[in-house]
XYZ file of N, CA and C in Angstrom:
798
model
N -19.359 -3.547 33.095
C -18.487 -4.723 33.064
C -18.989 -5.762 34.057
N -19.142 -6.987 33.596
C -19.560 -8.056 34.489
C -18.348 -8.593 35.253
N -18.591 -8.968 36.509
C -17.511 -9.421 37.389
C -17.779 -10.854 37.851
N -16.827 -11.726 37.553
C -16.912 -13.130 37.945
C -15.664 -13.488 38.749
N -15.757 -14.587 39.502
C -14.598 -14.989 40.310
C -14.675 -16.468 40.657
N -13.520 -17.016 40.956
C -13.399 -18.372 41.501
C -13.176 -18.245 42.996
N -13.949 -19.020 43.766
C -13.829 -19.016 45.226
C -13.253 -20.355 45.668
N -12.249 -20.320 46.528
C -11.659 -21.557 47.039
C -10.550 -21.245 48.017
N -9.732 -22.240 48.298
C -8.599 -22.052 49.207
C -7.327 -22.538 48.511
N -6.278 -21.744 48.609
C -4.994 -22.067 47.967
C -5.184 -22.281 46.463
N -5.773 -21.311 45.792
C -6.159 -21.466 44.379
C -5.445 -20.488 43.451
N -4.373 -19.893 43.922
C -3.683 -18.895 43.091
C -3.166 -19.478 41.778
N -2.927 -20.786 41.733
C -2.431 -21.416 40.512
C -3.523 -21.913 39.585
N -4.768 -21.561 39.843
C -5.876 -22.055 39.016
C -5.765 -21.562 37.576
N -6.176 -22.425 36.636
C -6.232 -22.052 35.226
C -7.547 -21.330 34.873
N -8.487 -21.271 35.805
C -9.821 -20.744 35.487
C -9.811 -19.302 34.975
N -9.032 -18.389 35.566
C -9.019 -17.031 35.005
C -8.571 -16.999 33.543
N -7.579 -17.829 33.194
C -7.107 -17.866 31.805
C -8.184 -18.404 30.870
N -8.921 -19.425 31.319
C -10.003 -19.989 30.489
C -11.063 -18.937 30.208
N -11.522 -18.270 31.252
C -12.612 -17.306 31.074
C -12.151 -16.061 30.333
N -10.925 -15.611 30.579
C -10.408 -14.451 29.851
C -10.324 -14.740 28.364
N -9.902 -15.956 28.015
C -9.863 -16.382 26.607
C -11.266 -16.294 25.999
N -12.236 -16.811 26.722
C -13.619 -16.817 26.212
C -14.173 -15.397 26.093
N -13.941 -14.553 27.096
C -14.448 -13.184 27.043
C -13.869 -12.447 25.836
N -12.568 -12.614 25.609
C -11.926 -11.946 24.474
C -12.449 -12.491 23.147
N -12.590 -13.808 23.063
C -13.057 -14.430 21.821
C -14.471 -13.985 21.465
N -15.294 -13.738 22.487
C -16.692 -13.379 22.242
C -16.947 -11.880 22.342
N -15.899 -11.112 22.645
C -16.061 -9.671 22.745
C -16.912 -9.233 23.917
N -16.809 -9.960 25.018
C -17.611 -9.644 26.203
C -16.843 -8.714 27.142
N -17.541 -7.748 27.691
C -16.951 -6.839 28.668
C -17.093 -7.485 30.050
N -16.110 -8.273 30.415
C -16.200 -9.040 31.662
C -14.799 -9.354 32.181
N -14.712 -9.583 33.474
C -13.445 -9.966 34.098
C -13.654 -11.136 35.038
N -12.602 -11.882 35.252
C -12.684 -13.077 36.104
C -11.467 -13.097 37.022
N -11.724 -13.076 38.319
C -10.638 -13.056 39.292
C -10.651 -14.240 40.230
N -9.785 -14.183 41.211
C -9.678 -15.234 42.218
C -9.903 -14.621 43.590
N -10.745 -15.275 44.378
C -10.942 -14.877 45.769
C -10.595 -16.078 46.633
N -9.450 -16.001 47.263
C -8.936 -17.098 48.089
C -9.375 -16.856 49.530
N -10.210 -17.734 50.062
C -10.684 -17.555 51.441
C -10.180 -18.706 52.311
N -9.796 -18.383 53.521
C -9.170 -19.363 54.408
C -10.164 -20.204 55.185
N -11.416 -19.743 55.260
C -12.398 -20.434 56.093
C -13.790 -20.295 55.499
N -14.649 -21.282 55.793
C -16.031 -21.213 55.305
C -16.817 -20.083 55.974
N -16.247 -19.477 57.010
C -16.916 -18.338 57.645
C -17.028 -17.151 56.690
N -16.219 -17.146 55.629
C -16.263 -16.067 54.634
C -17.319 -16.297 53.559
N -17.940 -17.461 53.551
C -18.922 -17.783 52.507
C -20.063 -16.772 52.496
N -20.547 -16.404 53.654
C -21.662 -15.453 53.730
C -21.270 -14.095 53.150
N -20.001 -13.702 53.288
C -19.535 -12.440 52.704
C -19.595 -12.488 51.176
N -19.222 -13.629 50.614
C -19.259 -13.778 49.161
C -20.700 -13.725 48.654
N -21.600 -14.396 49.380
C -23.011 -14.378 48.994
C -23.556 -12.953 49.053
N -23.129 -12.200 50.055
C -23.566 -10.801 50.164
C -23.090 -9.990 48.956
N -21.876 -10.244 48.486
C -21.369 -9.542 47.294
C -22.210 -9.883 46.062
N -22.660 -11.127 45.976
C -23.540 -11.511 44.872
C -24.880 -10.792 44.966
N -25.447 -10.727 46.141
C -26.746 -10.086 46.327
C -26.681 -8.589 46.087
N -25.536 -7.996 46.429
C -25.381 -6.548 46.273
C -24.890 -6.159 44.884
N -24.623 -7.155 44.044
C -24.195 -6.865 42.682
C -22.722 -6.563 42.530
N -21.938 -6.748 43.588
C -20.489 -6.549 43.478
C -19.853 -7.674 42.656
N -20.482 -8.836 42.692
C -20.118 -9.964 41.839
C -21.360 -10.386 41.065
N -21.176 -10.727 39.781
C -22.311 -11.191 38.986
C -22.521 -12.689 39.124
N -21.428 -13.432 39.251
C -21.514 -14.886 39.387
C -20.153 -15.416 39.827
N -20.140 -16.656 40.320
C -18.893 -17.256 40.792
C -18.838 -18.742 40.450
N -17.625 -19.224 40.378
C -17.364 -20.662 40.453
C -16.844 -20.959 41.852
N -17.067 -22.172 42.304
C -16.622 -22.589 43.630
C -15.816 -23.869 43.501
N -14.672 -23.908 44.161
C -13.872 -25.128 44.173
C -13.591 -25.538 45.608
N -12.776 -26.590 45.785
C -12.507 -27.143 47.101
C -11.918 -26.067 48.027
N -12.340 -26.097 49.290
C -13.193 -27.109 49.931
C -14.608 -26.612 50.232
N -15.153 -25.716 49.402
C -16.389 -25.025 49.770
C -17.611 -25.375 48.931
N -17.562 -26.455 48.161
C -18.667 -26.764 47.251
C -19.969 -27.111 47.971
N -19.874 -27.591 49.181
C -21.085 -27.884 49.962
C -21.480 -26.708 50.859
N -20.508 -25.876 51.227
C -20.742 -24.838 52.233
C -21.622 -23.701 51.735
N -21.695 -23.495 50.430
C -22.538 -22.414 49.907
C -24.025 -22.774 49.911
N -24.333 -24.057 49.880
C -25.724 -24.483 49.674
C -26.707 -23.869 50.674
N -26.422 -23.836 51.996
C -27.410 -23.256 52.933
C -27.674 -21.768 52.716
N -26.797 -21.094 51.991
C -26.934 -19.652 51.790
C -27.678 -19.301 50.511
N -28.051 -20.301 49.715
C -28.647 -20.054 48.409
C -30.172 -20.016 48.472
N -30.775 -19.263 47.567
C -32.234 -19.207 47.479
C -32.781 -20.398 46.708
N -32.027 -20.857 45.703
C -32.428 -22.012 44.909
C -31.202 -22.866 44.597
N -31.433 -24.161 44.503
C -30.389 -25.077 44.045
C -30.984 -25.905 42.917
N -30.334 -25.889 41.765
C -30.770 -26.684 40.627
C -30.972 -28.131 41.051
N -31.985 -28.799 40.515
C -32.322 -30.162 40.948
C -31.162 -31.129 40.725
N -30.397 -30.922 39.648
C -29.249 -31.794 39.387
C -28.184 -31.587 40.453
N -27.911 -30.322 40.788
C -26.933 -30.019 41.837
C -27.405 -30.552 43.186
N -28.707 -30.486 43.411
C -29.269 -31.012 44.662
C -29.035 -32.516 44.754
N -29.209 -33.229 43.645
C -28.957 -34.673 43.636
C -27.490 -34.972 43.897
N -26.613 -34.159 43.312
C -25.172 -34.357 43.484
C -24.742 -33.988 44.898
N -25.349 -32.941 45.457
C -25.034 -32.549 46.822
C -23.958 -31.487 46.934
N -23.614 -30.841 45.803
C -22.620 -29.773 45.847
C -22.855 -28.824 44.685
N -22.355 -27.592 44.826
C -22.454 -26.591 43.763
C -21.061 -26.076 43.436
N -20.838 -25.789 42.170
C -19.577 -25.166 41.765
C -19.811 -23.948 40.877
N -21.084 -23.589 40.679
C -21.462 -22.508 39.777
C -22.660 -21.786 40.393
N -22.495 -20.494 40.686
C -23.537 -19.727 41.384
C -23.736 -18.394 40.670
N -24.999 -17.988 40.519
C -25.276 -16.708 39.889
C -26.546 -16.106 40.469
N -26.733 -14.821 40.222
C -27.945 -14.152 40.642
C -28.936 -14.068 39.492
N -30.217 -14.214 39.817
C -31.272 -14.123 38.798
C -32.558 -13.644 39.465
N -33.066 -12.502 38.994
C -34.322 -11.945 39.531
C -34.281 -11.822 41.050
N -33.167 -11.365 41.564
C -33.042 -11.123 43.001
C -32.741 -12.348 43.835
N -32.615 -13.507 43.218
C -32.308 -14.729 43.950
C -30.932 -15.256 43.571
N -30.294 -15.944 44.522
C -28.980 -16.540 44.298
C -29.183 -18.032 44.057
N -28.711 -18.502 42.884
C -29.014 -19.863 42.429
C -27.725 -20.654 42.261
N -27.749 -21.891 42.757
C -26.588 -22.770 42.663
C -26.778 -23.862 41.626
N -25.737 -24.144 40.871
C -25.731 -25.215 39.880
C -24.475 -26.069 40.049
N -24.465 -27.184 39.364
C -23.253 -28.006 39.304
C -22.938 -28.278 37.835
N -21.722 -27.934 37.414
C -21.303 -28.191 36.035
C -20.172 -29.219 35.967
N -19.735 -29.716 37.121
C -18.662 -30.718 37.135
C -19.067 -31.984 36.382
N -20.319 -32.413 36.563
C -20.783 -33.649 35.914
C -20.682 -33.527 34.390
N -21.001 -32.335 33.864
C -20.945 -32.109 32.412
C -19.498 -32.109 31.926
N -18.636 -31.414 32.650
C -17.221 -31.397 32.282
C -16.614 -32.774 32.277
N -16.975 -33.581 33.277
C -16.482 -34.949 33.354
C -16.967 -35.759 32.158
N -18.232 -35.639 31.839
C -18.783 -36.396 30.717
C -18.101 -36.052 29.404
N -17.859 -34.770 29.159
C -17.180 -34.355 27.937
C -15.740 -34.859 27.908
N -15.114 -34.923 29.077
C -13.725 -35.405 29.146
C -13.616 -36.876 28.773
N -14.705 -37.621 28.908
C -14.692 -39.052 28.575
C -14.790 -39.316 27.075
N -15.140 -38.301 26.296
C -15.450 -38.508 24.880
C -14.342 -39.208 24.100
N -13.091 -38.918 24.428
C -11.979 -39.469 23.638
C -11.492 -40.817 24.150
N -12.075 -41.301 25.234
C -11.635 -42.577 25.814
C -12.291 -43.762 25.102
N -11.616 -44.910 25.092
C -12.245 -46.130 24.579
C -13.336 -46.607 25.538
N -14.129 -47.574 25.113
C -15.182 -48.117 25.968
C -14.576 -48.804 27.188
N -15.280 -48.708 28.303
C -14.859 -49.378 29.534
C -16.072 -50.046 30.163
N -15.822 -51.031 31.028
C -16.914 -51.829 31.596
C -17.230 -51.474 33.045
N -16.293 -50.828 33.725
C -16.521 -50.429 35.116
C -15.648 -49.224 35.424
N -15.891 -48.606 36.578
C -15.172 -47.389 36.958
C -14.616 -47.546 38.364
N -13.368 -47.113 38.545
C -12.729 -47.082 39.855
C -12.388 -45.628 40.159
N -12.880 -45.106 41.265
C -12.618 -43.726 41.665
C -11.793 -43.745 42.942
N -10.688 -43.035 42.946
C -9.849 -42.923 44.132
C -10.106 -41.563 44.762
N -10.642 -41.576 45.989
C -10.976 -40.348 46.693
C -12.471 -40.150 46.814
N -12.878 -39.453 47.873
C -14.315 -39.271 48.142
C -14.669 -37.819 48.425
N -13.920 -36.888 47.843
C -14.181 -35.467 48.071
C -15.439 -34.980 47.386
N -15.619 -33.656 47.378
C -16.872 -33.065 46.909
C -17.114 -33.276 45.424
N -16.059 -33.560 44.645
C -16.264 -33.773 43.204
C -16.764 -35.182 42.901
N -16.495 -36.133 43.793
C -16.830 -37.537 43.531
C -18.322 -37.754 43.254
N -19.252 -37.145 44.015
C -20.676 -37.356 43.689
C -21.067 -36.868 42.299
N -20.367 -35.858 41.759
C -20.660 -35.413 40.394
C -20.265 -36.488 39.385
N -19.168 -37.186 39.668
C -18.736 -38.273 38.783
C -19.712 -39.438 38.847
N -20.095 -39.826 40.062
C -21.011 -40.962 40.194
C -22.388 -40.626 39.620
N -22.794 -39.352 39.737
C -24.067 -38.933 39.141
C -24.041 -39.160 37.637
N -22.973 -38.713 36.990
C -22.889 -38.878 35.534
C -22.863 -40.354 35.155
N -22.049 -41.119 35.840
C -21.921 -42.542 35.493
C -23.248 -43.264 35.684
N -23.924 -42.999 36.797
C -25.182 -43.699 37.082
C -26.307 -43.290 36.147
N -26.317 -42.035 35.722
C -27.434 -41.563 34.898
C -27.177 -41.694 33.398
N -25.899 -41.802 33.004
C -25.580 -41.854 31.578
C -24.952 -43.174 31.137
N -24.275 -43.866 32.043
C -23.510 -45.051 31.641
C -23.984 -46.346 32.292
N -24.423 -46.266 33.527
C -24.933 -47.445 34.254
C -23.939 -48.614 34.257
N -22.767 -48.370 34.825
C -21.803 -49.459 34.992
C -21.328 -49.475 36.446
N -20.755 -50.596 36.905
C -20.325 -50.690 38.302
C -19.312 -49.604 38.669
N -19.451 -49.059 39.887
C -18.547 -48.016 40.373
C -17.912 -48.481 41.682
N -16.585 -48.501 41.719
C -15.829 -48.794 42.924
C -15.194 -47.496 43.423
N -15.347 -47.212 44.711
C -14.709 -46.036 45.300
C -13.723 -46.490 46.369
N -12.494 -46.029 46.233
C -11.434 -46.326 47.189
C -11.097 -45.029 47.909
N -11.246 -45.011 49.238
C -11.021 -43.758 49.958
C -10.755 -44.013 51.439
N -10.210 -43.006 52.091
C -10.017 -43.075 53.539
C -11.324 -42.823 54.280
N -12.104 -41.886 53.770
C -13.379 -41.539 54.388
C -14.516 -41.928 53.456
N -15.304 -42.901 53.863
C -16.401 -43.392 53.028
C -17.770 -42.977 53.571
N -17.772 -42.081 54.565
C -19.029 -41.619 55.153
C -19.857 -40.871 54.111
N -21.154 -41.099 54.117
C -22.063 -40.395 53.232
C -22.066 -40.901 51.802
N -21.440 -42.063 51.561
C -21.404 -42.616 50.207
C -22.244 -43.885 50.111
N -23.365 -43.892 50.770
C -24.208 -45.075 50.767
C -25.109 -45.194 49.556
N -24.796 -44.458 48.501
C -25.616 -44.464 47.285
C -25.699 -45.868 46.691
N -26.849 -46.221 46.224
C -27.059 -47.539 45.628
C -26.133 -47.753 44.434
N -25.588 -48.953 44.337
C -24.752 -49.305 43.194
C -23.283 -49.017 43.356
N -22.887 -48.446 44.499
C -21.479 -48.154 44.740
C -20.835 -49.270 45.548
N -19.636 -49.658 45.155
C -18.837 -50.612 45.907
C -17.753 -49.819 46.629
N -17.792 -49.825 47.959
C -16.914 -48.976 48.752
C -15.753 -49.772 49.335
N -14.535 -49.194 49.267
C -13.333 -49.890 49.713
C -12.454 -48.955 50.542
N -12.069 -49.427 51.728
C -11.134 -48.690 52.575
C -9.765 -48.696 51.910
N -9.179 -47.525 51.731
C -7.921 -47.431 50.997
C -6.780 -48.169 51.686
N -6.921 -48.407 52.976
C -5.862 -49.098 53.719
C -5.994 -50.622 53.682
N -7.103 -51.116 53.153
C -7.315 -52.574 53.157
C -8.368 -52.945 52.110
N -7.919 -53.226 50.900
C -8.886 -53.597 49.874
C -8.222 -54.483 48.827
N -9.063 -55.235 48.159
C -8.666 -56.031 47.005
C -9.946 -56.433 46.294
N -10.044 -56.134 45.010
C -11.250 -56.492 44.270
C -10.899 -56.657 42.803
N -11.843 -57.182 42.049
C -11.642 -57.425 40.626
C -12.489 -56.458 39.812
N -11.885 -55.870 38.789
C -12.600 -54.977 37.880
C -12.028 -55.165 36.487
N -12.864 -55.528 35.544
C -12.400 -55.793 34.185
C -12.514 -54.546 33.312
N -11.484 -54.314 32.510
C -11.500 -53.234 31.506
C -12.063 -51.942 32.095
N -11.397 -51.443 33.110
C -11.968 -50.336 33.877
C -11.329 -48.984 33.555
N -12.105 -47.945 33.801
C -11.630 -46.566 33.840
C -11.269 -46.273 35.287
N -10.066 -45.760 35.532
C -9.662 -45.396 36.880
C -9.453 -43.884 36.940
N -9.996 -43.259 37.982
C -9.971 -41.801 38.115
C -9.376 -41.436 39.466
N -8.374 -40.567 39.455
C -7.836 -40.047 40.705
C -8.434 -38.676 40.982
N -9.066 -38.540 42.166
C -9.596 -37.243 42.596
C -8.806 -36.674 43.765
N -7.791 -37.396 44.229
C -7.000 -36.971 45.391
C -6.079 -35.819 44.990
N -6.008 -34.745 45.774
C -5.132 -33.612 45.426
C -3.682 -34.046 45.234
N -3.000 -33.343 44.339
C -1.642 -33.757 43.974
C -0.661 -33.651 45.132
N -1.010 -32.846 46.178
C -0.104 -32.719 47.318
C -0.113 -33.965 48.202
N -1.127 -34.801 48.071
C -1.253 -35.985 48.927
C -0.192 -37.021 48.569
N 0.316 -37.688 49.595
C 1.301 -38.744 49.391
C 0.572 -40.067 49.179
N 0.775 -40.656 48.003
C 0.100 -41.907 47.674
C 1.108 -42.933 47.169
N 0.919 -44.181 47.594
C 1.701 -45.300 47.055
C 0.896 -45.866 45.891
N 1.099 -45.294 44.695
C 0.263 -45.671 43.567
C 0.459 -47.119 43.165
N 1.679 -47.604 43.249
C 1.924 -48.997 42.877
C 1.125 -49.957 43.723
N 1.154 -49.770 45.036
C 0.418 -50.648 45.943
C -1.088 -50.511 45.738
N -1.557 -49.282 45.547
C -2.997 -49.042 45.371
C -3.512 -49.709 44.098
N -2.839 -49.474 42.994
C -3.322 -49.982 41.714
C -3.143 -51.496 41.609
N -2.085 -52.010 42.202
C -1.849 -53.464 42.158
C -2.836 -54.250 43.007
N -3.588 -53.557 43.859
C -4.614 -54.225 44.673
C -5.923 -54.401 43.904
N -5.955 -53.923 42.659
C -7.117 -54.110 41.798
C -6.779 -55.198 40.782
N -7.549 -56.269 40.783
C -7.344 -57.346 39.811
C -8.061 -56.992 38.517
N -7.330 -57.003 37.428
C -7.906 -56.637 36.139
C -7.090 -55.544 35.475
N -7.515 -55.140 34.295
C -6.755 -54.178 33.494
C -7.507 -52.863 33.343
N -6.765 -51.764 33.548
C -7.312 -50.440 33.258
C -7.156 -50.155 31.767
N -8.239 -49.724 31.124
C -8.145 -49.352 29.709
C -7.979 -47.844 29.546
N -8.321 -47.094 30.596
C -8.115 -45.643 30.562
C -7.975 -45.114 31.988
N -7.222 -44.021 32.103
C -6.954 -43.430 33.414
C -7.049 -41.913 33.314
N -7.714 -41.305 34.280
C -7.854 -39.856 34.323
C -7.450 -39.348 35.699
N -6.621 -38.297 35.717
C -6.261 -37.626 36.971
C -6.909 -36.257 36.933
N -7.796 -35.966 37.885
C -8.486 -34.688 37.854
C -7.563 -33.516 38.158
N -6.370 -33.788 38.688
C -5.362 -32.741 38.826
C -4.902 -32.325 37.431
N -4.821 -31.023 37.199
C -4.507 -30.552 35.844
C -3.257 -29.678 35.763
N -2.622 -29.392 36.880
C -1.480 -28.480 36.847
C -0.268 -29.076 36.136
N -0.191 -30.404 36.103
C 0.871 -31.080 35.367
C 0.250 -31.842 34.208
N 0.914 -31.818 33.060
C 0.416 -32.549 31.902
C 0.414 -34.049 32.174
N 1.472 -34.540 32.830
C 1.565 -35.953 33.213
C 1.866 -36.013 34.706
N 0.967 -36.586 35.461
C 1.123 -36.680 36.909
C 1.766 -38.017 37.289
N 2.154 -38.117 38.553
C 2.722 -39.377 39.039
C 1.731 -40.522 38.855
N 0.468 -40.246 39.103
C -0.578 -41.251 38.921
C -0.652 -41.699 37.461
N -0.698 -40.779 36.535
C -0.795 -41.128 35.113
C 0.470 -41.810 34.615
N 1.619 -41.402 35.128
C 2.883 -42.008 34.705
C 2.952 -43.490 35.057
N 2.191 -43.898 36.067
C 2.205 -45.304 36.458
C 1.711 -46.186 35.313
N 0.805 -45.669 34.489
C 0.190 -46.492 33.439
C 0.994 -46.498 32.146
N 1.850 -45.481 31.942
C 2.664 -45.420 30.726
C 1.797 -45.663 29.489
N 2.114 -46.688 28.708
C 1.353 -46.958 27.484
C 0.313 -48.058 27.655
N 0.085 -48.490 28.896
C -0.841 -49.603 29.114
C -2.305 -49.172 29.071
N -2.562 -47.854 29.084
C -3.941 -47.352 29.064
C -3.951 -45.954 28.456
N -5.081 -45.551 27.909
C -5.246 -44.168 27.469
C -5.317 -43.276 28.707
N -4.600 -42.167 28.695
C -4.550 -41.320 29.890
C -4.834 -39.858 29.549
N -5.333 -39.136 30.537
C -5.459 -37.682 30.429
C -5.561 -37.088 31.824
N -5.172 -35.810 31.931
C -5.328 -35.122 33.205
C -6.696 -34.441 33.244
N -6.882 -33.519 34.184
C -8.204 -32.932 34.374
C -8.496 -31.686 33.568
N -7.629 -31.368 32.587
C -7.818 -30.112 31.855
C -9.112 -30.090 31.048
N -9.443 -31.175 30.359
C -10.686 -31.209 29.574
C -11.903 -30.975 30.467
N -11.922 -31.628 31.616
C -13.045 -31.463 32.539
C -13.143 -30.016 33.001
N -12.001 -29.405 33.314
C -11.988 -28.010 33.756
C -12.540 -27.091 32.678
N -12.116 -27.300 31.444
C -12.567 -26.452 30.337
C -14.081 -26.554 30.141
N -14.595 -27.773 30.090
C -16.012 -27.931 29.758
C -16.936 -27.537 30.908
N -16.496 -27.710 32.161
C -17.352 -27.220 33.243
C -17.392 -25.698 33.221
N -16.270 -25.069 32.801
C -16.242 -23.610 32.697
C -17.150 -23.114 31.579
N -17.148 -23.801 30.447
C -18.003 -23.388 29.325
C -19.482 -23.500 29.686
N -19.833 -24.562 30.426
C -21.227 -24.682 30.854
C -21.583 -23.571 31.848
N -20.638 -23.181 32.700
C -20.882 -22.071 33.628
C -21.210 -20.792 32.867
N -20.461 -20.517 31.805
C -20.736 -19.327 30.991
C -22.155 -19.348 30.439
N -22.576 -20.497 29.937
C -23.923 -20.617 29.385
C -24.982 -20.320 30.443
N -24.734 -20.794 31.659
C -25.691 -20.570 32.751
C -25.711 -19.096 33.139
N -24.557 -18.488 33.289
C -24.483 -17.093 33.729
C -25.131 -16.131 32.741
N -24.927 -16.369 31.445
C -25.468 -15.472 30.429
C -26.823 -15.935 29.890
N -27.254 -17.131 30.316
C -28.519 -17.708 29.856
C -28.567 -17.784 28.333
N -27.426 -18.121 27.751
C -27.296 -18.299 26.306
C -26.274 -19.401 26.046
N -26.360 -20.021 24.893
C -25.395 -21.059 24.514
C -24.127 -20.414 23.934
N -23.474 -19.601 24.764
C -22.265 -18.921 24.316
C -21.145 -19.904 23.985
N -21.125 -21.032 24.678
C -20.031 -21.983 24.505
C -19.951 -22.528 23.080
N -21.058 -22.460 22.342
C -21.055 -22.966 20.972
C -20.134 -22.150 20.068
N -19.831 -20.913 20.477
C -18.958 -20.062 19.674
C -17.484 -20.200 20.052
N -17.194 -21.067 21.024
C -15.814 -21.287 21.467
C -15.314 -22.622 20.921
N -14.177 -22.599 20.256
C -13.534 -23.836 19.820
C -12.727 -24.377 20.991
N -13.245 -25.429 21.617
C -12.611 -25.961 22.832
C -11.199 -26.482 22.560
N -10.975 -27.007 21.371
C -9.635 -27.502 21.034
C -8.627 -26.356 20.973
N -9.039 -25.220 20.377
C -8.146 -24.068 20.322
C -7.888 -23.512 21.717
N -8.929 -23.496 22.542
C -8.764 -23.052 23.927
C -7.784 -23.952 24.664
N -7.915 -25.249 24.489
C -7.009 -26.181 25.148
C -5.571 -25.982 24.674
N -5.385 -25.784 23.373
C -4.041 -25.550 22.846
C -3.429 -24.299 23.459
N -4.227 -23.258 23.615
C -3.757 -22.020 24.238
C -3.295 -22.268 25.668
N -4.083 -23.016 26.413
C -3.729 -23.316 27.807
C -2.480 -24.187 27.894
N -2.385 -25.180 27.031
C -1.236 -26.065 27.040
C 0.044 -25.298 26.709
N -0.029 -24.373 25.740
C 1.133 -23.557 25.412
C 1.502 -22.668 26.592
N 0.489 -22.113 27.240
C 0.723 -21.176 28.343
C 1.299 -21.865 29.574
N 0.819 -23.060 29.881
C 1.180 -23.685 31.153
C 2.084 -24.918 31.048
N 2.014 -25.657 29.947
C 2.758 -26.902 29.857
C 3.986 -26.827 28.939
N 3.911 -26.016 27.895
C 4.934 -26.058 26.865
C 5.984 -24.951 26.989
N 6.088 -24.377 28.151
C 7.074 -23.318 28.343
C 8.498 -23.889 28.252
């Protein structure tokens, strides 16, 4: 039996075990997926040791440890290296290899949105570089980042704005919230400081079908939470771990319906 797990902090409510269990059952795979909640990055080396010793076959990594695993890895995929974080790690030929699948999940989540001319990202956490990587390499449109901490975001083509003092113009934009749902935000003041119209809005938080951020837009823009991104980054992780295009045998729409019934439609 193959053993997989999600590593993070305060992650007991994650949908990831349900996603992978659905896929394992659908494909008839003898595998399990659990949660390992660690309180400090000092435990990262213990997790890597479990991978090297074969106690774990592969892992996903979520906040706040996406950067902390990198020094412990034997290889980092060039795309993940460009992004600067890993969320997918596996062993291969005695080496521990890091990948990033967030950029792919984000790109797939955009498929149902109308065209947009620019992007506004709220927050500068470890997932933000995966979003900017996709936009810069696939879409090439202006990117505005609004955040409290703008350190390390000197990437070319980014327009950086202090969340406590900003005002700018963006036409027909996609707006994305990456700030955790526990954070207190004055969404009205934040969004009203952007001149122009949002044509679509995405909240990477997925525990609620409609978040406070998404509710602000009502019918003025196409909206979605982070469930699509979560599903597709997980499917790409499976392909990497098994070194096969297993995801092609999964109907993502049926998987999403299963999750929505399980978590939203109770």
